[in-house]
Tab-separated table of C-alpha atoms in Angstrom:
chain	number	residue	atom	x	y	z
X	1	MET	CA	135.148	-49.328	27.232
X	2	LYS	CA	134.787	-51.848	29.534
X	3	MET	CA	131.079	-51.249	31.065
X	4	LYS	CA	130.209	-52.178	26.869
X	5	TYR	CA	132.490	-55.062	27.199
X	6	PHE	CA	131.015	-55.844	30.481
X	7	LYS	CA	127.316	-55.593	29.491
X	8	PHE	CA	128.693	-56.928	25.930
X	9	ALA	CA	129.577	-59.928	28.817
X	10	ILE	CA	126.069	-60.469	30.494
X	11	TYR	CA	124.427	-60.322	27.427
X	12	SER	CA	126.478	-63.699	25.672
X	13	LEU	CA	126.297	-65.129	29.093
X	14	LEU	CA	121.792	-65.295	29.123
X	15	VAL	CA	121.759	-65.700	25.277
X	16	ILE	CA	124.198	-68.652	26.471
X	17	LEU	CA	122.390	-70.015	29.593
X	18	ILE	CA	117.732	-69.348	27.914
X	19	SER	CA	119.464	-71.293	24.456
X	20	CYS	CA	121.607	-74.595	26.653
X	21	SER	CA	117.203	-75.083	27.576
X	22	ASN	CA	116.699	-75.182	24.154
X	23	PRO	CA	118.487	-79.452	23.203
X	24	THR	CA	117.142	-80.420	26.443
X	25	GLU	CA	113.121	-79.096	24.855
X	26	LYS	CA	113.972	-80.489	21.121
X	27	THR	CA	115.029	-84.319	22.673
X	28	GLU	CA	111.931	-84.952	24.966
X	29	ASN	CA	110.350	-83.613	22.241
X	30	ILE	CA	112.470	-86.614	20.028
X	31	VAL	CA	111.801	-88.591	23.072
X	32	GLY	CA	108.557	-88.666	22.139
X	33	ILE	CA	109.428	-88.753	18.899
X	34	ASN	CA	111.188	-91.888	18.993
X	35	LYS	CA	108.652	-93.561	22.180
X	36	SER	CA	105.090	-92.893	18.771
X	37	THR	CA	107.805	-93.980	15.953
X	38	GLU	CA	108.541	-97.442	17.417
X	39	LYS	CA	104.717	-97.934	19.612
X	40	GLN	CA	103.349	-97.839	15.804
X	41	GLU	CA	105.835	-100.013	14.087
X	42	ILE	CA	104.999	-102.352	16.866
X	43	SER	CA	101.910	-102.128	16.396
X	44	SER	CA	101.776	-102.443	12.065
X	45	LYS	CA	103.600	-105.398	13.009
X	46	LEU	CA	102.028	-107.370	15.674
X	47	LYS	CA	98.611	-109.536	14.367
X	48	ASP	CA	95.810	-111.940	16.460
X	49	GLY	CA	97.818	-114.946	17.911
X	50	ASP	CA	101.425	-113.639	17.749
X	51	ILE	CA	102.645	-115.109	20.401
X	52	ILE	CA	105.061	-112.927	22.555
X	53	PHE	CA	108.421	-114.137	24.495
X	54	GLN	CA	110.562	-112.553	27.894
X	55	SER	CA	112.274	-113.203	30.930
X	56	SER	CA	113.038	-112.002	34.234
X	57	SER	CA	115.156	-111.086	37.447
X	58	SER	CA	112.603	-113.604	38.979
X	59	GLY	CA	113.330	-116.920	41.098
X	60	GLN	CA	110.787	-119.103	39.670
X	61	SER	CA	111.803	-117.201	35.882
X	62	GLN	CA	115.801	-117.996	36.681
X	63	ALA	CA	114.558	-122.021	38.204
X	64	ILE	CA	112.909	-121.960	34.424
X	65	GLN	CA	115.816	-120.983	32.605
X	66	ILE	CA	117.812	-123.120	33.761
X	67	ALA	CA	115.215	-126.157	33.635
X	68	THR	CA	114.152	-126.044	30.223
X	69	LYS	CA	117.747	-125.010	28.949
X	70	SER	CA	115.670	-121.762	27.420
X	71	LYS	CA	116.678	-118.175	27.887
X	72	TYR	CA	112.868	-117.680	27.916
X	73	SER	CA	111.199	-118.380	31.696
X	74	HIS	CA	107.501	-116.423	29.803
X	75	VAL	CA	105.372	-116.318	26.701
X	76	GLY	CA	101.219	-115.105	26.684
X	77	ILE	CA	99.143	-114.645	23.335
X	78	ILE	CA	98.508	-111.498	21.225
X	79	TYR	CA	94.874	-110.066	22.052
X	80	ILE	CA	93.806	-106.954	19.679
X	81	GLN	CA	90.490	-105.170	20.662
X	82	ASN	CA	89.712	-101.856	19.866
X	83	ASN	CA	93.354	-101.631	18.077
X	84	GLU	CA	94.595	-101.508	21.625
X	85	ILE	CA	97.276	-104.222	21.581
X	86	LYS	CA	97.377	-106.501	24.801
X	87	VAL	CA	98.788	-110.265	26.345
X	88	LEU	CA	97.071	-112.793	27.100
X	89	GLU	CA	98.972	-114.672	30.080
X	90	ALA	CA	98.805	-117.012	32.963
X	91	VAL	CA	100.825	-114.952	36.150
X	92	GLN	CA	98.157	-114.350	39.056
X	93	PRO	CA	96.022	-114.485	37.911
X	94	VAL	CA	94.860	-114.846	34.224
X	95	GLN	CA	95.049	-111.889	32.759
X	96	LEU	CA	94.695	-109.160	29.823
X	97	THR	CA	97.678	-107.317	30.215
X	98	ASN	CA	98.647	-103.909	28.396
X	99	LEU	CA	101.161	-104.237	25.808
X	100	GLU	CA	104.070	-101.245	26.991
X	101	LYS	CA	103.100	-102.440	30.115
X	102	TRP	CA	103.878	-106.686	29.344
X	103	ILE	CA	107.022	-104.912	27.455
X	104	ASP	CA	107.985	-102.943	30.745
X	105	ARG	CA	108.079	-106.427	32.667
X	106	GLY	CA	110.287	-107.954	31.113
X	107	ASP	CA	114.248	-107.887	31.511
X	108	ASN	CA	115.970	-105.184	30.200
X	109	ASN	CA	112.354	-104.565	27.917
X	110	HIS	CA	114.154	-107.668	26.004
X	111	TYR	CA	111.013	-109.548	23.959
X	112	VAL	CA	110.579	-111.831	21.198
X	113	VAL	CA	107.077	-111.769	19.051
X	114	LYS	CA	107.120	-115.781	16.839
X	115	ARG	CA	103.974	-115.794	14.226
X	116	LEU	CA	102.547	-119.705	12.900
X	117	LYS	CA	104.203	-119.799	8.952
X	118	ASN	CA	100.773	-120.688	7.440
X	119	ALA	CA	99.335	-118.196	10.088
X	120	GLU	CA	97.334	-116.007	6.978
X	121	THR	CA	94.591	-119.290	5.988
X	122	VAL	CA	94.813	-120.916	9.635
X	123	LEU	CA	93.703	-117.967	12.105
X	124	THR	CA	91.031	-116.267	9.868
X	125	PRO	CA	88.483	-113.743	11.435
X	126	GLU	CA	86.218	-117.379	13.136
X	127	ILE	CA	89.360	-118.923	14.893
X	128	ILE	CA	90.329	-115.400	15.964
X	129	SER	CA	87.101	-115.428	17.527
X	130	LYS	CA	87.528	-118.968	19.069
X	131	MET	CA	90.746	-118.246	20.600
X	132	LYS	CA	89.348	-115.106	22.160
X	133	GLU	CA	86.043	-116.917	23.211
X	134	LEU	CA	88.681	-119.676	24.829
X	135	GLY	CA	90.428	-117.478	26.269
X	136	ASN	CA	88.126	-115.115	28.188
X	137	SER	CA	86.585	-118.648	30.555
X	138	PHE	CA	90.171	-118.839	31.705
X	139	LEU	CA	89.725	-115.091	32.586
X	140	GLY	CA	90.813	-114.633	36.286
X	141	LYS	CA	92.614	-118.971	36.952
X	142	ASN	CA	94.891	-118.891	39.405
X	143	TYR	CA	98.502	-119.400	37.992
X	144	ASP	CA	99.154	-123.271	38.166
X	145	ILE	CA	102.251	-123.259	40.207
X	146	THR	CA	102.674	-126.409	40.642
X	147	PHE	CA	102.828	-127.375	36.445
X	148	GLU	CA	99.376	-129.722	36.238
X	149	TRP	CA	98.077	-130.988	33.528
X	150	SER	CA	94.239	-129.593	34.542
X	151	ASP	CA	92.072	-126.376	33.476
X	152	GLU	CA	91.530	-125.751	37.417
X	153	ASN	CA	94.249	-123.529	37.176
X	154	MET	CA	96.516	-122.542	34.634
X	155	TYR	CA	100.968	-121.205	33.790
X	156	CYS	CA	101.792	-119.277	30.732
X	157	SER	CA	103.284	-122.237	28.514
X	158	GLU	CA	100.283	-124.056	29.350
X	159	LEU	CA	97.908	-121.173	28.045
X	160	VAL	CA	99.127	-120.454	24.838
X	161	TRP	CA	99.045	-124.261	24.310
X	162	LYS	CA	95.975	-125.021	25.244
X	163	LEU	CA	94.417	-122.137	22.994
X	164	TYR	CA	95.891	-123.117	19.763
X	165	LYS	CA	95.723	-127.432	20.169
X	166	ARG	CA	91.590	-126.697	20.942
X	167	ILE	CA	90.967	-124.119	18.270
X	168	THR	CA	92.932	-124.836	15.313
X	169	ASP	CA	94.277	-128.694	17.334
X	170	ILE	CA	97.717	-127.571	16.084
X	171	GLU	CA	100.648	-128.302	19.051
X	172	ILE	CA	102.703	-125.565	18.715
X	173	GLY	CA	105.763	-127.694	21.397
X	174	LYS	CA	105.894	-131.184	22.293
X	175	LEU	CA	104.919	-132.156	26.147
X	176	ASP	CA	106.910	-132.915	28.193
X	177	LYS	CA	107.211	-135.533	31.467
X	178	LEU	CA	108.055	-132.969	33.910
X	179	LYS	CA	110.942	-135.523	35.008
X	180	ASN	CA	112.255	-135.607	31.424
X	181	PHE	CA	114.327	-131.279	32.190
X	182	GLU	CA	117.043	-129.863	34.256
X	183	LEU	CA	115.770	-130.832	37.843
X	184	SER	CA	119.771	-131.018	39.638
X	185	HIS	CA	120.808	-127.085	39.734
X	186	PRO	CA	120.121	-125.839	43.300
X	187	ILE	CA	118.140	-123.366	41.408
X	188	VAL	CA	115.821	-125.848	39.896
X	189	GLN	CA	115.543	-128.245	43.481
X	190	LYS	CA	114.896	-125.239	45.896
X	191	LYS	CA	111.947	-124.622	43.695
X	192	MET	CA	110.999	-127.962	43.191
X	193	ASN	CA	110.979	-128.378	47.304
X	194	GLU	CA	108.597	-124.865	47.414
X	195	ARG	CA	106.041	-125.992	45.674
X	196	TYR	CA	106.296	-130.059	45.888
X	197	GLY	CA	108.087	-131.188	49.052
X	198	ASN	CA	108.841	-134.685	47.990
X	199	LYS	CA	105.786	-135.927	46.386
X	200	ILE	CA	107.038	-134.038	43.206
X	201	PRO	CA	104.814	-135.543	40.048
X	202	TYR	CA	107.787	-136.374	37.818
X	203	GLU	CA	105.583	-137.690	35.683
X	204	GLU	CA	103.102	-134.816	34.309
X	205	ASN	CA	102.495	-133.651	31.071
X	206	VAL	CA	104.586	-130.149	31.189
X	207	ILE	CA	104.815	-127.743	28.237
X	208	SER	CA	107.048	-125.972	28.669
X	209	PRO	CA	108.076	-121.467	26.949
X	210	ALA	CA	111.312	-123.062	25.704
X	211	ALA	CA	108.884	-125.750	23.983
X	212	ILE	CA	107.287	-123.556	22.018
X	213	PHE	CA	109.335	-120.667	21.199
X	214	ASN	CA	111.426	-123.472	19.554
X	215	SER	CA	108.348	-125.243	17.767
X	216	ASP	CA	108.849	-124.707	13.827
X	217	LYS	CA	105.303	-124.194	13.408
X	218	LEU	CA	106.408	-120.882	13.933
X	219	PHE	CA	108.980	-118.312	12.381
X	220	THR	CA	110.105	-114.727	14.567
X	221	ILE	CA	108.574	-111.431	13.501
X	222	LYS	CA	110.107	-109.275	16.149
X	223	GLU	CA	112.661	-108.615	18.051
X	224	GLU	CA	113.930	-106.224	20.382
X	225	ASN	CA	117.130	-106.537	22.116
């Protein structure tokens, strides 16, 4: 009797051990399905010309957020090529980045996507083609660490603003002078000293990610917390 009970106990334990591996496999499959579903959901919502925002924990990101009083410090523009979604962005250098990689780089993977309110009538295939052609001409340019208003180098919000202005004649956000930002904070001052020394170009035209984000010409189509 004891032997039968012992065999039954061993058998039950084996069943439990074997069954314990299945939930893990199912969970992995569910996670994979969720990621795939999320990717499809994002892909179905985004269009060429959409503008995407994020922030990071870098020193520059913090300085930009403080100086512009904004949650967001980086911005790019959506490109769809061969059914693949990419972000044209001004980093080092200006480049096209896979959307998933771009999102992963952000703080807590948080991002917001906005779209021109009259995009259906303005962003025609011909206009999108011209925007991409101009954007491609900026590829490989160095990141503009001094935020100068020239095409020699390029920073993120400058890239997005110029694409819209030059191709559609629409100003997404208002240009401002560097002197009008919050420059007194120690974190901002540190970055300013690193970049300019004692020759700060206070009168330089600047377009910030915040100015684009707050533009009344855009509306939000996607926000991932």
